[in-house]
PDB file of C-alpha atoms in Angstrom:
ATOM      1  CA  MET V 137      75.158 -12.964  11.109  1.00  0.00           C
ATOM      2  CA  THR V 138      72.020 -11.328   9.822  1.00  0.00           C
ATOM      3  CA  SER V 139      69.172 -13.363   8.494  1.00  0.00           C
ATOM      4  CA  GLU V 140      67.390 -12.095   5.507  1.00  0.00           C
ATOM      5  CA  VAL V 141      63.832 -13.058   4.810  1.00  0.00           C
ATOM      6  CA  PRO V 142      63.326 -14.161   1.259  1.00  0.00           C
ATOM      7  CA  PRO V 143      60.699 -12.177  -0.634  1.00  0.00           C
ATOM      8  CA  GLU V 144      57.266 -13.703  -0.504  1.00  0.00           C
ATOM      9  CA  THR V 145      56.092 -15.461  -3.576  1.00  0.00           C
ATOM     10  CA  PRO V 146      52.395 -15.547  -4.255  1.00  0.00           C
ATOM     11  CA  THR V 147      50.931 -19.019  -4.149  1.00  0.00           C
ATOM     12  CA  GLU V 148      47.800 -18.075  -6.056  1.00  0.00           C
ATOM     13  CA  ALA V 149      47.377 -15.579  -8.809  1.00  0.00           C
ATOM     14  CA  PRO V 150      44.902 -12.816  -7.969  1.00  0.00           C
ATOM     15  CA  ALA V 151      41.588 -13.138  -9.721  1.00  0.00           C
ATOM     16  CA  VAL V 152      40.765 -10.627 -12.406  1.00  0.00           C
ATOM     17  CA  LYS V 153      37.426  -8.920 -12.143  1.00  0.00           C
ATOM     18  CA  PRO V 154      35.104  -9.419 -15.107  1.00  0.00           C
ATOM     19  CA  SER V 155      34.791  -5.640 -15.365  1.00  0.00           C
ATOM     20  CA  ASP V 156      38.573  -5.422 -16.039  1.00  0.00           C
ATOM     21  CA  THR V 157      38.299  -7.353 -19.303  1.00  0.00           C
ATOM     22  CA  PRO V 158      36.797  -6.133 -22.548  1.00  0.00           C
ATOM     23  CA  ALA V 159      33.256  -7.198 -23.338  1.00  0.00           C
ATOM     24  CA  GLY V 160      33.113 -10.635 -24.906  1.00  0.00           C
ATOM     25  CA  ALA V 161      36.694 -11.578 -23.993  1.00  0.00           C
ATOM     26  CA  PRO V 162      37.158 -14.364 -21.449  1.00  0.00           C
ATOM     27  CA  ALA V 163      38.704 -13.193 -18.183  1.00  0.00           C
ATOM     28  CA  THR V 164      42.122 -14.671 -17.424  1.00  0.00           C
ATOM     29  CA  THR V 165      44.448 -14.684 -14.462  1.00  0.00           C
ATOM     30  CA  PRO V 166      48.076 -13.579 -14.762  1.00  0.00           C
ATOM     31  CA  ALA V 167      49.011 -17.252 -14.958  1.00  0.00           C
ATOM     32  CA  GLY V 168      46.889 -17.549 -18.094  1.00  0.00           C
ATOM     33  CA  ALA V 169      44.039 -19.644 -16.678  1.00  0.00           C
ATOM     34  CA  SER V 170      40.548 -18.708 -17.852  1.00  0.00           C
ATOM     35  CA  VAL V 171      38.042 -17.550 -15.319  1.00  0.00           C
ATOM     36  CA  ALA V 172      34.405 -18.205 -16.099  1.00  0.00           C
ATOM     37  CA  PRO V 173      32.225 -15.089 -16.138  1.00  0.00           C
ATOM     38  CA  PRO V 174      29.613 -14.888 -13.392  1.00  0.00           C
ATOM     39  CA  PRO V 175      26.279 -16.430 -14.325  1.00  0.00           C
ATOM     40  CA  ALA V 176      23.706 -13.999 -15.674  1.00  0.00           C
ATOM     41  CA  SER V 177      20.911 -13.240 -13.270  1.00  0.00           C
ATOM     42  CA  SER V 178      17.745 -15.080 -14.053  1.00  0.00           C
ATOM     43  CA  PRO V 179      14.737 -12.906 -14.999  1.00  0.00           C
ATOM     44  CA  VAL V 180      12.453 -15.286 -13.081  1.00  0.00           C
ATOM     45  CA  PRO V 181      12.627 -14.667  -9.307  1.00  0.00           C
ATOM     46  CA  SER V 182      13.201 -17.597  -6.978  1.00  0.00           C
ATOM     47  CA  SER V 183      10.274 -19.265  -5.241  1.00  0.00           C
ATOM     48  CA  ASP V 184      11.237 -17.650  -1.916  1.00  0.00           C
ATOM     49  CA  ALA V 185      11.192 -14.204  -3.507  1.00  0.00           C
ATOM     50  CA  ARG V 186       7.837 -14.913  -5.158  1.00  0.00           C
ATOM     51  CA  GLU V 187       6.374 -16.132  -1.884  1.00  0.00           C
ATOM     52  CA  ARG V 188       7.676 -13.023  -0.118  1.00  0.00           C
ATOM     53  CA  GLU V 189       6.110 -10.823  -2.817  1.00  0.00           C
ATOM     54  CA  ARG V 190       2.778 -12.626  -2.461  1.00  0.00           C
ATOM     55  CA  ARG V 191       2.819 -12.216   1.332  1.00  0.00           C
ATOM     56  CA  HIS V 192       3.632  -8.516   0.937  1.00  0.00           C
ATOM     57  CA  ALA V 193       0.770  -8.126  -1.556  1.00  0.00           C
ATOM     58  CA  GLN V 194      -1.649  -9.887   0.804  1.00  0.00           C
ATOM     59  CA  ARG V 195      -0.548  -7.677   3.691  1.00  0.00           C
ATOM     60  CA  ALA V 196      -1.066  -4.547   1.586  1.00  0.00           C
ATOM     61  CA  GLU V 197      -4.496  -5.828   0.565  1.00  0.00           C
ATOM     62  CA  GLY V 198      -5.398  -6.351   4.220  1.00  0.00           C
ATOM     63  CA  TRP V 199      -4.354  -2.796   5.044  1.00  0.00           C
ATOM     64  CA  SER V 200      -6.405  -1.484   2.133  1.00  0.00           C
ATOM     65  CA  ILE V 201      -9.476  -3.216   3.555  1.00  0.00           C
ATOM     66  CA  VAL V 202      -8.775  -1.736   6.991  1.00  0.00           C
ATOM     67  CA  TRP V 203      -8.439   1.772   5.500  1.00  0.00           C
ATOM     68  CA  MET V 204     -11.693   1.285   3.561  1.00  0.00           C
ATOM     69  CA  LEU V 205     -13.511   0.338   6.761  1.00  0.00           C
ATOM     70  CA  VAL V 206     -12.034   3.322   8.619  1.00  0.00           C
ATOM     71  CA  ALA V 207     -13.066   5.635   5.762  1.00  0.00           C
ATOM     72  CA  LEU V 208     -16.611   4.228   5.789  1.00  0.00           C
ATOM     73  CA  LEU V 209     -16.789   4.662   9.546  1.00  0.00           C
ATOM     74  CA  VAL V 210     -15.657   8.302   9.389  1.00  0.00           C
ATOM     75  CA  TRP V 211     -18.065   9.052   6.512  1.00  0.00           C
ATOM     76  CA  GLY V 212     -20.871   7.460   8.549  1.00  0.00           C
ATOM     77  CA  TRP V 213     -19.944   9.639  11.518  1.00  0.00           C
ATOM     78  CA  PHE V 214     -19.959  12.736   9.306  1.00  0.00           C
ATOM     79  CA  ALA V 215     -23.371  11.812   7.844  1.00  0.00           C
ATOM     80  CA  PHE V 216     -24.757  11.224  11.336  1.00  0.00           C
ATOM     81  CA  LEU V 217     -23.517  14.619  12.526  1.00  0.00           C
ATOM     82  CA  MET V 218     -24.986  16.340   9.466  1.00  0.00           C
ATOM     83  CA  LEU V 219     -28.366  14.591   9.333  1.00  0.00           C
ATOM     84  CA  ALA V 220     -29.386  13.408  12.815  1.00  0.00           C
ATOM     85  CA  ASP V 221     -31.593  15.431  15.102  1.00  0.00           C
ATOM     86  CA  TYR V 222     -30.147  16.216  18.530  1.00  0.00           C
ATOM     87  CA  GLY V 223     -30.728  18.136  21.708  1.00  0.00           C
ATOM     88  CA  PRO V 224     -33.487  17.907  24.294  1.00  0.00           C
ATOM     89  CA  GLU V 225     -36.580  16.003  23.340  1.00  0.00           C
ATOM     90  CA  TYR V 226     -40.014  17.541  23.222  1.00  0.00           C
ATOM     91  CA  ASP V 227     -43.038  15.387  22.495  1.00  0.00           C
ATOM     92  CA  GLY V 228     -40.844  12.359  21.661  1.00  0.00           C
ATOM     93  CA  ARG V 229     -38.732  14.224  19.117  1.00  0.00           C
ATOM     94  CA  ALA V 230     -35.430  16.089  19.372  1.00  0.00           C
ATOM     95  CA  VAL V 231     -35.799  19.857  19.270  1.00  0.00           C
ATOM     96  CA  CYS V 232     -32.694  20.601  17.195  1.00  0.00           C
ATOM     97  CA  ARG V 233     -32.450  19.499  13.578  1.00  0.00           C
ATOM     98  CA  GLY V 234     -29.264  18.360  11.880  1.00  0.00           C
ATOM     99  CA  PRO V 235     -27.270  21.092  10.096  1.00  0.00           C
ATOM    100  CA  LEU V 236     -28.045  19.666   6.666  1.00  0.00           C
ATOM    101  CA  VAL V 237     -31.720  18.862   7.306  1.00  0.00           C
ATOM    102  CA  GLY V 238     -33.220  21.882   8.978  1.00  0.00           C
ATOM    103  CA  PRO V 239     -32.599  25.567   9.507  1.00  0.00           C
ATOM    104  CA  LEU V 240     -29.701  26.617  11.667  1.00  0.00           C
ATOM    105  CA  PRO V 241     -30.807  26.309  15.290  1.00  0.00           C
ATOM    106  CA  GLU V 242     -31.133  29.456  17.350  1.00  0.00           C
ATOM    107  CA  GLY V 243     -30.635  29.579  21.084  1.00  0.00           C
ATOM    108  CA  ARG V 244     -28.501  27.960  23.713  1.00  0.00           C
ATOM    109  CA  ARG V 245     -30.252  24.652  23.952  1.00  0.00           C
ATOM    110  CA  CYS V 246     -29.148  23.660  20.417  1.00  0.00           C
ATOM    111  CA  GLU V 247     -25.473  24.471  20.887  1.00  0.00           C
ATOM    112  CA  ASP V 248     -23.349  21.380  20.370  1.00  0.00           C
ATOM    113  CA  ALA V 249     -19.593  21.384  19.821  1.00  0.00           C
ATOM    114  CA  TRP V 250     -19.778  18.571  17.242  1.00  0.00           C
ATOM    115  CA  ARG V 251     -22.533  20.294  15.228  1.00  0.00           C
ATOM    116  CA  ALA V 252     -20.556  23.550  14.862  1.00  0.00           C
ATOM    117  CA  TRP V 253     -19.145  24.110  11.393  1.00  0.00           C
ATOM    118  CA  PRO V 254     -15.444  24.033  12.342  1.00  0.00           C
ATOM    119  CA  ALA V 255     -15.882  20.587  13.890  1.00  0.00           C
ATOM    120  CA  LEU V 256     -17.955  19.388  10.932  1.00  0.00           C
ATOM    121  CA  LEU V 257     -15.301  20.593   8.483  1.00  0.00           C
ATOM    122  CA  GLY V 258     -12.641  18.806  10.546  1.00  0.00           C
ATOM    123  CA  VAL V 259     -14.583  15.544  10.362  1.00  0.00           C
ATOM    124  CA  LEU V 260     -15.059  16.102   6.612  1.00  0.00           C
ATOM    125  CA  ALA V 261     -11.297  16.613   6.205  1.00  0.00           C
ATOM    126  CA  LEU V 262     -10.641  13.424   8.189  1.00  0.00           C
ATOM    127  CA  ALA V 263     -13.124  11.517   6.031  1.00  0.00           C
ATOM    128  CA  THR V 264     -11.461  12.799   2.860  1.00  0.00           C
ATOM    129  CA  LEU V 265      -7.989  11.922   4.135  1.00  0.00           C
ATOM    130  CA  THR V 266      -8.978   8.368   5.051  1.00  0.00           C
ATOM    131  CA  THR V 267     -10.691   7.918   1.684  1.00  0.00           C
ATOM    132  CA  VAL V 268      -7.618   9.041  -0.242  1.00  0.00           C
ATOM    133  CA  THR V 269      -5.422   6.783   1.900  1.00  0.00           C
ATOM    134  CA  ALA V 270      -7.769   3.856   1.307  1.00  0.00           C
ATOM    135  CA  ALA V 271      -7.760   4.438  -2.449  1.00  0.00           C
ATOM    136  CA  ALA V 272      -3.970   4.743  -2.609  1.00  0.00           C
ATOM    137  CA  THR V 273      -3.489   1.616  -0.507  1.00  0.00           C
ATOM    138  CA  THR V 274      -5.929  -0.299  -2.699  1.00  0.00           C
ATOM    139  CA  VAL V 275      -4.089   0.709  -5.869  1.00  0.00           C
ATOM    140  CA  TYR V 276      -0.756  -0.204  -4.248  1.00  0.00           C
ATOM    141  CA  ALA V 277      -2.128  -3.616  -3.223  1.00  0.00           C
ATOM    142  CA  LYS V 278      -3.423  -4.293  -6.739  1.00  0.00           C
ATOM    143  CA  VAL V 279      -0.057  -3.382  -8.263  1.00  0.00           C
ATOM    144  CA  LEU V 280       1.770  -5.641  -5.805  1.00  0.00           C
ATOM    145  CA  THR V 281      -0.632  -8.483  -6.554  1.00  0.00           C
ATOM    146  CA  ARG V 282      -0.018  -8.143 -10.292  1.00  0.00           C
ATOM    147  CA  LEU V 283       3.731  -7.990  -9.768  1.00  0.00           C
ATOM    148  CA  ALA V 284       3.633 -11.086  -7.565  1.00  0.00           C
ATOM    149  CA  HIS V 285       1.853 -13.030 -10.316  1.00  0.00           C
ATOM    150  CA  ARG V 286       3.778 -11.603 -13.281  1.00  0.00           C
ATOM    151  CA  ASP V 287       5.847 -14.741 -13.908  1.00  0.00           C
ATOM    152  CA  ARG V 288       2.816 -16.942 -14.524  1.00  0.00           C
ATOM    153  CA  PRO V 289       2.209 -17.839 -18.157  1.00  0.00           C
ATOM    154  CA  SER V 290      -0.622 -15.804 -19.555  1.00  0.00           C
ATOM    155  CA  VAL V 291      -3.565 -17.381 -21.329  1.00  0.00           C
ATOM    156  CA  PRO V 292      -4.579 -15.635 -24.560  1.00  0.00           C
ATOM    157  CA  LEU V 293      -7.970 -13.974 -24.343  1.00  0.00           C
ATOM    158  CA  SER V 294      -9.316 -16.150 -27.135  1.00  0.00           C
ATOM    159  CA  GLU V 295      -8.623 -19.290 -25.077  1.00  0.00           C
ATOM    160  CA  GLY V 296      -9.559 -18.122 -21.572  1.00  0.00           C
ATOM    161  CA  PRO V 297     -12.569 -19.241 -19.527  1.00  0.00           C
ATOM    162  CA  GLY V 298     -14.643 -16.210 -20.538  1.00  0.00           C
ATOM    163  CA  ALA V 299     -13.796 -16.417 -24.222  1.00  0.00           C
ATOM    164  CA  PRO V 300     -16.610 -16.676 -26.745  1.00  0.00           C
ATOM    165  CA  SER V 301     -17.123 -20.107 -28.242  1.00  0.00           C
ATOM    166  CA  ARG V 302     -16.325 -20.653 -31.911  1.00  0.00           C
ATOM    167  CA  GLY V 303     -19.037 -23.144 -32.650  1.00  0.00           C
TER     168      GLY V 303
END
């Protein structure tokens, strides 16, 4: 005697995707039961998302400050190399003048690898690069800060703390 397995009968009707139904029509299962459409996403982010955005904005602002300090340090180094006197001292004063201050030094005693023009142009390029990075990071931090606070209700200019009085 052979045993036949009866065909399986589904116990639950498969759910219909909302994208399978026309717009505006309620989604139904094959059994005829209505399926509620998924809730619309809220335009206001959750408090966790807002807090994460604020932390990210603060971190970007910290990096912008670091890049500003690095840029100032490199510009200071470049100014020192261009303006400061160097070399052996004679009568309490350095013999060689900075490349921007005095005439180009002649002779071996004023040769300095950092005062040569290729090195000075390299430091200038580094100063420019750090300045551009600092400016871009600052703009990025400001944008993130504004985006993190975008859900706050805005106060009209005529009612703000700096508004002119009407009396």
